[in-house]
C-alpha cells in the first residue's frame, strides 16, 4: 500500500493493518528460528560425520595393524614349526645312531627297534 492510501485510512483500519503486519512478522520470526535451528542441526550432523569419518579412518588403521601383526605371528609360527621339525629330525638321527651303536653291542634288541619305530611315527605324524 502506498503512503497516500494509508493517509486516507481511519485509525481503526490503520491499527488493524498494524495488527496484521505484527502477526505476519511473528510468523516470519518463528520460521526464521526454525530455519536457524535446522541449520544448526545440520552443522552438528556435518561435524559428526566428519568425526565419524576420522574415527573410521583410525579404525581402518587399527585393523590394518592387527592384520599385519597376525600375518607376522603366523610367519613366526611357521618358522618355529620348521625349526622344531629340524630339531626332531636331528633327535631322530641321534637316536638312530645311538640305537645302531647299542645294536652292535646287543644284536636284535626288540626294545630299541620299537622305540625307533615310535619316534619315526611321531615325526611322521607332525609332518
GROMACS .gro file of N, CA, C and O in nm:
model
  508
    1UNK      N    1   0.083  -0.117   0.000
    1UNK     CA    2   0.000   0.000   0.000
    1UNK      C    3   0.088   0.124   0.000
    1UNK      O    4   0.187   0.129   0.070
    2UNK      N    5   0.043   0.225  -0.074
    2UNK     CA    6   0.120   0.348  -0.083
    2UNK      C    7   0.090   0.439   0.034
    2UNK      O    8  -0.014   0.427   0.099
    3UNK      N    9   0.181   0.528   0.057
    3UNK     CA   10   0.167   0.621   0.171
    3UNK      C   11   0.040   0.707   0.156
    3UNK      O   12  -0.029   0.733   0.255
    4UNK      N   13   0.006   0.747   0.037
    4UNK     CA   14  -0.112   0.829   0.011
    4UNK      C   15  -0.239   0.755   0.052
    4UNK      O   16  -0.330   0.812   0.111
    5UNK      N   17  -0.240   0.621   0.019
    5UNK     CA   18  -0.355   0.539   0.055
    5UNK      C   19  -0.365   0.523   0.207
    5UNK      O   20  -0.476   0.519   0.262
    6UNK      N   21  -0.254   0.515   0.271
    6UNK     CA   22  -0.252   0.499   0.416
    6UNK      C   23  -0.310   0.622   0.486
    6UNK      O   24  -0.374   0.611   0.590
    7UNK      N   25  -0.288   0.738   0.431
    7UNK     CA   26  -0.336   0.863   0.493
    7UNK      C   27  -0.489   0.870   0.493
    7UNK      O   28  -0.547   0.937   0.577
    8UNK      N   29  -0.550   0.800   0.403
    8UNK     CA   30  -0.696   0.806   0.395
    8UNK      C   31  -0.765   0.702   0.482
    8UNK      O   32  -0.887   0.701   0.490
    9UNK      N   33  -0.687   0.618   0.546
    9UNK     CA   34  -0.746   0.515   0.632
    9UNK      C   35  -0.776   0.571   0.770
    9UNK      O   36  -0.707   0.660   0.819
   10UNK      N   37  -0.877   0.514   0.831
   10UNK     CA   38  -0.912   0.556   0.967
   10UNK      C   39  -0.812   0.495   1.064
   10UNK      O   40  -0.736   0.404   1.031
   11UNK      N   41  -0.818   0.547   1.186
   11UNK     CA   42  -0.729   0.497   1.292
   11UNK      C   43  -0.754   0.348   1.315
   11UNK      O   44  -0.660   0.272   1.332
   12UNK      N   45  -0.876   0.306   1.313
   12UNK     CA   46  -0.912   0.167   1.334
   12UNK      C   47  -0.855   0.078   1.223
   12UNK      O   48  -0.801  -0.029   1.249
   13UNK      N   49  -0.865   0.124   1.100
   13UNK     CA   50  -0.811   0.049   0.986
   13UNK      C   51  -0.657   0.040   0.993
   13UNK      O   52  -0.599  -0.064   0.963
   14UNK      N   53  -0.599   0.149   1.034
   14UNK     CA   54  -0.452   0.150   1.050
   14UNK      C   55  -0.408   0.052   1.158
   14UNK      O   56  -0.310  -0.023   1.141
   15UNK      N   57  -0.481   0.049   1.270
   15UNK     CA   58  -0.448  -0.044   1.378
   15UNK      C   59  -0.467  -0.188   1.332
   15UNK      O   60  -0.388  -0.277   1.366
   16UNK      N   61  -0.570  -0.210   1.254
   16UNK     CA   62  -0.593  -0.344   1.202
   16UNK      C   63  -0.480  -0.387   1.109
   16UNK      O   64  -0.431  -0.500   1.114
   17UNK      N   65  -0.435  -0.296   1.021
   17UNK     CA   66  -0.321  -0.325   0.933
   17UNK      C   67  -0.195  -0.352   1.014
   17UNK      O   68  -0.116  -0.444   0.983
   18UNK      N   69  -0.176  -0.273   1.119
   18UNK     CA   70  -0.060  -0.292   1.207
   18UNK      C   71  -0.066  -0.429   1.273
   18UNK      O   72   0.036  -0.498   1.284
   19UNK      N   73  -0.184  -0.468   1.316
   19UNK     CA   74  -0.203  -0.599   1.378
   19UNK      C   75  -0.172  -0.711   1.279
   19UNK      O   76  -0.104  -0.809   1.312
   20UNK      N   77  -0.220  -0.698   1.156
   20UNK     CA   78  -0.193  -0.798   1.051
   20UNK      C   79  -0.042  -0.806   1.025
   20UNK      O   80   0.016  -0.915   1.016
   21UNK      N   81   0.023  -0.690   1.017
   21UNK     CA   82   0.167  -0.686   0.993
   21UNK      C   83   0.245  -0.748   1.110
   21UNK      O   84   0.344  -0.818   1.089
   22UNK      N   85   0.198  -0.723   1.232
   22UNK     CA   86   0.264  -0.779   1.351
   22UNK      C   87   0.254  -0.931   1.350
   22UNK      O   88   0.351  -1.001   1.379
   23UNK      N   89   0.135  -0.982   1.318
   23UNK     CA   90   0.117  -1.128   1.309
   23UNK      C   91   0.207  -1.188   1.201
   23UNK      O   92   0.268  -1.294   1.220
   24UNK      N   93   0.213  -1.122   1.089
   24UNK     CA   94   0.298  -1.169   0.978
   24UNK      C   95   0.445  -1.167   1.021
   24UNK      O   96   0.520  -1.262   0.993
   25UNK      N   97   0.486  -1.065   1.092
   25UNK     CA   98   0.623  -1.055   1.142
   25UNK      C   99   0.652  -1.169   1.240
   25UNK      O  100   0.758  -1.232   1.235
   26UNK      N  101   0.556  -1.198   1.328
   26UNK     CA  102   0.574  -1.306   1.424
   26UNK      C  103   0.588  -1.441   1.354
   26UNK      O  104   0.672  -1.524   1.390
   27UNK      N  105   0.505  -1.463   1.251
   27UNK     CA  106   0.516  -1.588   1.174
   27UNK      C  107   0.653  -1.599   1.108
   27UNK      O  108   0.716  -1.705   1.110
   28UNK      N  109   0.699  -1.490   1.049
   28UNK     CA  110   0.829  -1.492   0.982
   28UNK      C  111   0.943  -1.513   1.081
   28UNK      O  112   1.040  -1.585   1.052
   29UNK      N  113   0.930  -1.453   1.201
   29UNK     CA  114   1.032  -1.471   1.303
   29UNK      C  115   1.036  -1.617   1.349
   29UNK      O  116   1.143  -1.674   1.371
   30UNK      N  117   0.917  -1.679   1.362
   30UNK     CA  118   0.910  -1.820   1.401
   30UNK      C  119   0.976  -1.907   1.294
   30UNK      O  120   1.054  -1.997   1.325
   31UNK      N  121   0.945  -1.881   1.166
   31UNK     CA  122   1.007  -1.956   1.058
   31UNK      C  123   1.158  -1.938   1.058
   31UNK      O  124   1.232  -2.034   1.034
   32UNK      N  125   1.201  -1.817   1.086
   32UNK     CA  126   1.345  -1.789   1.091
   32UNK      C  127   1.412  -1.870   1.202
   32UNK      O  128   1.517  -1.930   1.181
   33UNK      N  129   1.349  -1.873   1.321
   33UNK     CA  130   1.406  -1.950   1.433
   33UNK      C  131   1.413  -2.099   1.397
   33UNK      O  132   1.511  -2.166   1.426
   34UNK      N  133   1.306  -2.149   1.333
   34UNK     CA  134   1.305  -2.291   1.293
   34UNK      C  135   1.416  -2.319   1.191
   34UNK      O  136   1.485  -2.420   1.199
   35UNK      N  137   1.430  -2.229   1.095
   35UNK     CA  138   1.534  -2.246   0.993
   35UNK      C  139   1.674  -2.240   1.056
   35UNK      O  140   1.763  -2.318   1.019
   36UNK      N  141   1.692  -2.149   1.151
   36UNK     CA  142   1.822  -2.139   1.219
   36UNK      C  143   1.850  -2.266   1.301
   36UNK      O  144   1.962  -2.316   1.304
   37UNK      N  145   1.746  -2.320   1.366
   37UNK     CA  146   1.762  -2.443   1.444
   37UNK      C  147   1.798  -2.560   1.351
   37UNK      O  148   1.886  -2.641   1.382
   38UNK      N  149   1.731  -2.567   1.237
   38UNK     CA  150   1.760  -2.673   1.140
   38UNK      C  151   1.902  -2.660   1.086
   38UNK      O  152   1.974  -2.759   1.072
   39UNK      N  153   1.942  -2.538   1.059
   39UNK     CA  154   2.077  -2.513   1.011
   39UNK      C  155   2.180  -2.556   1.116
   39UNK      O  156   2.280  -2.620   1.084
   40UNK      N  157   2.154  -2.522   1.241
   40UNK     CA  158   2.245  -2.562   1.349
   40UNK      C  159   2.254  -2.714   1.359
   40UNK      O  160   2.362  -2.771   1.377
   41UNK      N  161   2.139  -2.781   1.344
   41UNK     CA  162   2.138  -2.927   1.349
   41UNK      C  163   2.217  -2.986   1.234
   41UNK      O  164   2.292  -3.082   1.251
   42UNK      N  165   2.203  -2.927   1.116
   42UNK     CA  166   2.279  -2.976   1.000
   42UNK      C  167   2.429  -2.955   1.021
   42UNK      O  168   2.508  -3.041   0.984
   43UNK      N  169   2.465  -2.844   1.081
   43UNK     CA  170   2.608  -2.821   1.110
   43UNK      C  171   2.661  -2.927   1.206
   43UNK      O  172   2.770  -2.980   1.188
   44UNK      N  173   2.582  -2.957   1.308
   44UNK     CA  174   2.622  -3.061   1.405
   44UNK      C  175   2.636  -3.195   1.334
   44UNK      O  176   2.733  -3.267   1.356
   45UNK      N  177   2.539  -3.226   1.247
   45UNK     CA  178   2.546  -3.353   1.173
   45UNK      C  179   2.669  -3.358   1.084
   45UNK      O  180   2.734  -3.462   1.072
   46UNK      N  181   2.702  -3.246   1.021
   46UNK     CA  182   2.822  -3.241   0.937
   46UNK      C  183   2.947  -3.261   1.021
   46UNK      O  184   3.039  -3.332   0.982
   47UNK      N  185   2.951  -3.197   1.138
   47UNK     CA  186   3.066  -3.214   1.227
   47UNK      C  187   3.077  -3.358   1.273
   47UNK      O  188   3.186  -3.415   1.278
   48UNK      N  189   2.962  -3.418   1.307
   48UNK     CA  190   2.963  -3.558   1.350
   48UNK      C  191   3.010  -3.648   1.238
   48UNK      O  192   3.085  -3.741   1.260
   49UNK      N  193   2.960  -3.622   1.116
   49UNK     CA  194   3.001  -3.708   1.005
   49UNK      C  195   3.150  -3.694   0.980
   49UNK      O  196   3.217  -3.791   0.947
   50UNK      N  197   3.204  -3.574   0.998
   50UNK     CA  198   3.349  -3.556   0.987
   50UNK      C  199   3.421  -3.634   1.094
   50UNK      O  200   3.521  -3.700   1.068
   51UNK      N  201   3.367  -3.629   1.216
   51UNK     CA  202   3.426  -3.704   1.326
   51UNK      C  203   3.415  -3.854   1.301
   51UNK      O  204   3.508  -3.929   1.331
   52UNK      N  205   3.302  -3.898   1.247
   52UNK     CA  206   3.285  -4.039   1.216
   52UNK      C  207   3.382  -4.084   1.108
   52UNK      O  208   3.436  -4.194   1.114
   53UNK      N  209   3.402  -3.998   1.010
   53UNK     CA  210   3.498  -4.032   0.903
   53UNK      C  211   3.638  -4.045   0.962
   53UNK      O  212   3.712  -4.138   0.927
   54UNK      N  213   3.674  -3.955   1.052
   54UNK     CA  214   3.806  -3.965   1.117
   54UNK      C  215   3.816  -4.092   1.199
   54UNK      O  216   3.916  -4.163   1.194
   55UNK      N  217   3.711  -4.121   1.275
   55UNK     CA  218   3.711  -4.243   1.357
   55UNK      C  219   3.720  -4.367   1.269
   55UNK      O  220   3.794  -4.461   1.300
   56UNK      N  221   3.648  -4.365   1.159
   56UNK     CA  222   3.651  -4.478   1.066
   56UNK      C  223   3.792  -4.497   1.010
   56UNK      O  224   3.840  -4.610   1.000
   57UNK      N  225   3.856  -4.388   0.975
   57UNK     CA  226   3.993  -4.397   0.922
   57UNK      C  227   4.087  -4.454   1.028
   57UNK      O  228   4.172  -4.538   0.998
   58UNK      N  229   4.070  -4.410   1.153
   58UNK     CA  230   4.155  -4.463   1.261
   58UNK      C  231   4.130  -4.612   1.282
   58UNK      O  232   4.223  -4.691   1.301
   59UNK      N  233   4.002  -4.652   1.279
   59UNK     CA  234   3.968  -4.793   1.298
   59UNK      C  235   4.027  -4.876   1.184
   59UNK      O  236   4.081  -4.985   1.207
   60UNK      N  237   4.018  -4.825   1.062
   60UNK     CA  238   4.077  -4.897   0.949
   60UNK      C  239   4.226  -4.915   0.970
   60UNK      O  240   4.282  -5.020   0.938
   61UNK      N  241   4.292  -4.812   1.023
   61UNK     CA  242   4.435  -4.822   1.053
   61UNK      C  243   4.462  -4.928   1.158
   61UNK      O  244   4.559  -5.004   1.147
   62UNK      N  245   4.375  -4.934   1.259
   62UNK     CA  246   4.392  -5.036   1.364
   62UNK      C  247   4.374  -5.176   1.305
   62UNK      O  248   4.449  -5.268   1.339
   63UNK      N  249   4.273  -5.193   1.219
   63UNK     CA  250   4.251  -5.323   1.157
   63UNK      C  251   4.370  -5.363   1.071
   63UNK      O  252   4.411  -5.480   1.070
   64UNK      N  253   4.426  -5.268   0.999
   64UNK     CA  254   4.542  -5.297   0.915
   64UNK      C  255   4.660  -5.339   1.002
   64UNK      O  256   4.730  -5.436   0.969
   65UNK      N  257   4.681  -5.269   1.113
   65UNK     CA  258   4.790  -5.304   1.205
   65UNK      C  259   4.766  -5.444   1.263
   65UNK      O  260   4.860  -5.524   1.274
   66UNK      N  261   4.643  -5.473   1.301
   66UNK     CA  262   4.610  -5.605   1.356
   66UNK      C  263   4.632  -5.714   1.252
   66UNK      O  264   4.684  -5.822   1.283
   67UNK      N  265   4.595  -5.685   1.129
   67UNK     CA  266   4.615  -5.781   1.020
   67UNK      C  267   4.764  -5.808   0.999
   67UNK      O  268   4.806  -5.924   0.986
   68UNK      N  269   4.844  -5.701   1.000
   68UNK     CA  270   4.989  -5.718   0.983
   68UNK      C  271   5.049  -5.796   1.099
   68UNK      O  272   5.136  -5.881   1.080
   69UNK      N  273   5.002  -5.769   1.220
   69UNK     CA  274   5.050  -5.841   1.338
   69UNK      C  275   5.016  -5.989   1.329
   69UNK      O  276   5.100  -6.075   1.357
   70UNK      N  277   4.893  -6.019   1.289
   70UNK     CA  278   4.850  -6.158   1.275
   70UNK      C  279   4.933  -6.229   1.168
   70UNK      O  280   4.974  -6.344   1.186
   71UNK      N  281   4.958  -6.160   1.058
   71UNK     CA  282   5.039  -6.218   0.950
   71UNK      C  283   5.180  -6.249   0.999
   71UNK      O  284   5.233  -6.357   0.974
   72UNK      N  285   5.238  -6.155   1.071
   72UNK     CA  286   5.372  -6.174   1.125
   72UNK      C  287   5.373  -6.291   1.225
   72UNK      O  288   5.464  -6.373   1.226
   73UNK      N  289   5.269  -6.299   1.308
   73UNK     CA  290   5.258  -6.408   1.405
   73UNK      C  291   5.255  -6.543   1.333
   73UNK      O  292   5.325  -6.637   1.371
   74UNK      N  293   5.174  -6.554   1.227
   74UNK     CA  294   5.165  -6.679   1.152
   74UNK      C  295   5.299  -6.714   1.086
   74UNK      O  296   5.338  -6.832   1.081
   75UNK      N  297   5.369  -6.613   1.037
   75UNK     CA  298   5.501  -6.638   0.978
   75UNK      C  299   5.598  -6.690   1.084
   75UNK      O  300   5.676  -6.782   1.056
   76UNK      N  301   5.591  -6.632   1.203
   76UNK     CA  302   5.678  -6.678   1.312
   76UNK      C  303   5.644  -6.822   1.351
   76UNK      O  304   5.734  -6.903   1.375
   77UNK      N  305   5.515  -6.853   1.357
   77UNK     CA  306   5.472  -6.989   1.391
   77UNK      C  307   5.525  -7.087   1.286
   77UNK      O  308   5.575  -7.195   1.320
   78UNK      N  309   5.514  -7.049   1.160
   78UNK     CA  310   5.562  -7.135   1.052
   78UNK      C  311   5.713  -7.158   1.064
   78UNK      O  312   5.761  -7.271   1.048
   79UNK      N  313   5.787  -7.051   1.093
   79UNK     CA  314   5.932  -7.065   1.110
   79UNK      C  315   5.964  -7.154   1.230
   79UNK      O  316   6.054  -7.239   1.222
   80UNK      N  317   5.891  -7.136   1.339
   80UNK     CA  318   5.915  -7.218   1.458
   80UNK      C  319   5.881  -7.365   1.428
   80UNK      O  320   5.948  -7.456   1.478
   81UNK      N  321   5.780  -7.388   1.348
   81UNK     CA  322   5.741  -7.524   1.310
   81UNK      C  323   5.856  -7.592   1.235
   81UNK      O  324   5.889  -7.707   1.263
   82UNK      N  325   5.917  -7.519   1.142
   82UNK     CA  326   6.029  -7.574   1.066
   82UNK      C  327   6.148  -7.601   1.157
   82UNK      O  328   6.214  -7.704   1.146
   83UNK      N  329   6.175  -7.507   1.249
   83UNK     CA  330   6.285  -7.529   1.345
   83UNK      C  331   6.259  -7.654   1.429
   83UNK      O  332   6.350  -7.734   1.452
   84UNK      N  333   6.136  -7.671   1.473
   84UNK     CA  334   6.100  -7.788   1.555
   84UNK      C  335   6.116  -7.916   1.475
   84UNK      O  336   6.167  -8.016   1.526
   85UNK      N  337   6.075  -7.915   1.349
   85UNK     CA  338   6.092  -8.033   1.264
   85UNK      C  339   6.239  -8.069   1.249
   85UNK      O  340   6.276  -8.186   1.256
   86UNK      N  341   6.321  -7.966   1.229
   86UNK     CA  342   6.466  -7.990   1.216
   86UNK      C  343   6.522  -8.050   1.344
   86UNK      O  344   6.602  -8.144   1.340
   87UNK      N  345   6.481  -7.995   1.457
   87UNK     CA  346   6.527  -8.049   1.585
   87UNK      C  347   6.483  -8.194   1.602
   87UNK      O  348   6.561  -8.278   1.649
   88UNK      N  349   6.359  -8.224   1.564
   88UNK     CA  350   6.308  -8.361   1.574
   88UNK      C  351   6.387  -8.454   1.483
   88UNK      O  352   6.421  -8.567   1.521
   89UNK      N  353   6.417  -8.409   1.361
   89UNK     CA  354   6.497  -8.491   1.269
   89UNK      C  355   6.636  -8.518   1.327
   89UNK      O  356   6.687  -8.629   1.318
   90UNK      N  357   6.692  -8.415   1.386
   90UNK     CA  358   6.825  -8.430   1.448
   90UNK      C  359   6.818  -8.529   1.565
   90UNK      O  360   6.906  -8.616   1.577
   91UNK      N  361   6.716  -8.517   1.647
   91UNK     CA  362   6.699  -8.611   1.758
   91UNK      C  363   6.682  -8.753   1.705
   91UNK      O  364   6.740  -8.848   1.759
   92UNK      N  365   6.604  -8.767   1.598
   92UNK     CA  366   6.584  -8.899   1.538
   92UNK      C  367   6.715  -8.955   1.485
   92UNK      O  368   6.747  -9.073   1.508
   93UNK      N  369   6.790  -8.872   1.416
   93UNK     CA  370   6.920  -8.917   1.365
   93UNK      C  371   7.010  -8.961   1.480
   93UNK      O  372   7.074  -9.067   1.472
   94UNK      N  373   7.014  -8.879   1.585
   94UNK     CA  374   7.095  -8.914   1.702
   94UNK      C  375   7.046  -9.043   1.765
   94UNK      O  376   7.127  -9.129   1.805
   95UNK      N  377   6.914  -9.058   1.774
   95UNK     CA  378   6.858  -9.179   1.834
   95UNK      C  379   6.890  -9.301   1.749
   95UNK      O  380   6.923  -9.409   1.802
   96UNK      N  381   6.879  -9.285   1.615
   96UNK     CA  382   6.912  -9.397   1.526
   96UNK      C  383   7.059  -9.436   1.539
   96UNK      O  384   7.094  -9.554   1.542
   97UNK      N  385   7.142  -9.334   1.545
   97UNK     CA  386   7.285  -9.360   1.560
   97UNK      C  387   7.311  -9.434   1.691
   97UNK      O  388   7.384  -9.534   1.695
   98UNK      N  389   7.250  -9.383   1.799
   98UNK     CA  390   7.269  -9.446   1.931
   98UNK      C  391   7.211  -9.588   1.932
   98UNK      O  392   7.271  -9.681   1.988
   99UNK      N  393   7.095  -9.604   1.865
   99UNK     CA  394   7.035  -9.737   1.859
   99UNK      C  395   7.124  -9.833   1.782
   99UNK      O  396   7.140  -9.950   1.821
  100UNK      N  397   7.180  -9.784   1.675
  100UNK     CA  398   7.270  -9.868   1.596
  100UNK      C  399   7.392  -9.906   1.678
  100UNK      O  400   7.438 -10.022   1.675
  101UNK      N  401   7.442  -9.812   1.755
  101UNK     CA  402   7.557  -9.838   1.841
  101UNK      C  403   7.522  -9.945   1.944
  101UNK      O  404   7.600 -10.037   1.970
  102UNK      N  405   7.399  -9.930   1.999
  102UNK     CA  406   7.355 -10.028   2.100
  102UNK      C  407   7.334 -10.165   2.035
  102UNK      O  408   7.371 -10.268   2.092
  103UNK      N  409   7.276 -10.165   1.913
  103UNK     CA  410   7.251 -10.292   1.844
  103UNK      C  411   7.380 -10.369   1.820
  103UNK      O  412   7.383 -10.489   1.828
  104UNK      N  413   7.482 -10.294   1.787
  104UNK     CA  414   7.609 -10.360   1.762
  104UNK      C  415   7.656 -10.432   1.888
  104UNK      O  416   7.718 -10.536   1.881
  105UNK      N  417   7.625 -10.372   2.001
  105UNK     CA  418   7.660 -10.436   2.128
  105UNK      C  419   7.563 -10.546   2.164
  105UNK      O  420   7.600 -10.647   2.222
  106UNK      N  421   7.435 -10.531   2.128
  106UNK     CA  422   7.330 -10.629   2.158
  106UNK      C  423   7.250 -10.653   2.031
  106UNK      O  424   7.150 -10.586   2.006
  107UNK      N  425   7.290 -10.746   1.949
  107UNK     CA  426   7.217 -10.768   1.823
  107UNK      C  427   7.073 -10.813   1.846
  107UNK      O  428   7.045 -10.886   1.940
  108UNK      N  429   6.980 -10.759   1.762
  108UNK     CA  430   6.841 -10.800   1.766
  108UNK      C  431   6.762 -10.747   1.885
  108UNK      O  432   6.667 -10.810   1.928
  109UNK      N  433   6.799 -10.631   1.940
  109UNK     CA  434   6.729 -10.574   2.056
  109UNK      C  435   6.592 -10.521   2.011
  109UNK      O  436   6.582 -10.420   1.943
  110UNK      N  437   6.483 -10.587   2.049
  110UNK     CA  438   6.347 -10.551   2.007
  110UNK      C  439   6.300 -10.421   2.070
  110UNK      O  440   6.226 -10.343   2.009
  111UNK      N  441   6.342 -10.393   2.191
  111UNK     CA  442   6.300 -10.271   2.260
  111UNK      C  443   6.354 -10.148   2.186
  111UNK      O  444   6.282 -10.051   2.162
  112UNK      N  445   6.480 -10.151   2.147
  112UNK     CA  446   6.541 -10.039   2.074
  112UNK      C  447   6.468 -10.016   1.942
  112UNK      O  448   6.438  -9.903   1.905
  113UNK      N  449   6.442 -10.126   1.869
  113UNK     CA  450   6.371 -10.113   1.741
  113UNK      C  451   6.232 -10.055   1.762
  113UNK      O  452   6.187  -9.969   1.687
  114UNK      N  453   6.162 -10.097   1.864
  114UNK     CA  454   6.027 -10.046   1.893
  114UNK      C  455   6.032  -9.897   1.926
  114UNK      O  456   5.946  -9.820   1.880
  115UNK      N  457   6.131  -9.854   2.003
  115UNK     CA  458   6.145  -9.711   2.035
  115UNK      C  459   6.171  -9.630   1.910
  115UNK      O  460   6.114  -9.522   1.891
  116UNK      N  461   6.260  -9.680   1.825
  116UNK     CA  462   6.289  -9.609   1.699
  116UNK      C  463   6.164  -9.599   1.613
  116UNK      O  464   6.137  -9.494   1.553
  117UNK      N  465   6.087  -9.705   1.605
  117UNK     CA  466   5.963  -9.702   1.526
  117UNK      C  467   5.864  -9.600   1.582
  117UNK      O  468   5.799  -9.526   1.507
  118UNK      N  469   5.854  -9.594   1.714
  118UNK     CA  470   5.765  -9.495   1.777
  118UNK      C  471   5.809  -9.352   1.747
  118UNK      O  472   5.727  -9.265   1.718
  119UNK      N  473   5.939  -9.329   1.753
  119UNK     CA  474   5.993  -9.195   1.724
  119UNK      C  475   5.964  -9.159   1.579
  119UNK      O  476   5.920  -9.048   1.548
  120UNK      N  477   5.987  -9.253   1.488
  120UNK     CA  478   5.960  -9.226   1.345
  120UNK      C  479   5.811  -9.196   1.323
  120UNK      O  480   5.776  -9.104   1.249
  121UNK      N  481   5.726  -9.273   1.385
  121UNK     CA  482   5.582  -9.250   1.371
  121UNK      C  483   5.543  -9.112   1.424
  121UNK      O  484   5.463  -9.040   1.363
  122UNK      N  485   5.602  -9.075   1.536
  122UNK     CA  486   5.573  -8.943   1.596
  122UNK      C  487   5.615  -8.832   1.501
  122UNK      O  488   5.541  -8.738   1.478
  123UNK      N  489   5.735  -8.843   1.442
  123UNK     CA  490   5.784  -8.742   1.349
  123UNK      C  491   5.695  -8.736   1.225
  123UNK      O  492   5.659  -8.629   1.177
  124UNK      N  493   5.657  -8.851   1.172
  124UNK     CA  494   5.572  -8.854   1.053
  124UNK      C  495   5.435  -8.795   1.079
  124UNK      O  496   5.376  -8.734   0.990
  125UNK      N  497   5.381  -8.812   1.197
  125UNK     CA  498   5.252  -8.752   1.232
  125UNK      C  499   5.262  -8.601   1.230
  125UNK      O  500   5.168  -8.532   1.191
  126UNK      N  501   5.371  -8.545   1.273
  126UNK     CA  502   5.389  -8.400   1.281
  126UNK      C  503   5.406  -8.337   1.143
  126UNK      O  504   5.380  -8.222   1.123
  127UNK      N  505   5.454  -8.414   1.045
  127UNK     CA  506   5.472  -8.362   0.910
  127UNK      C  507   5.338  -8.355   0.845
  127UNK      O  508   5.290  -8.278   0.783
   0.00000   0.00000   0.00000
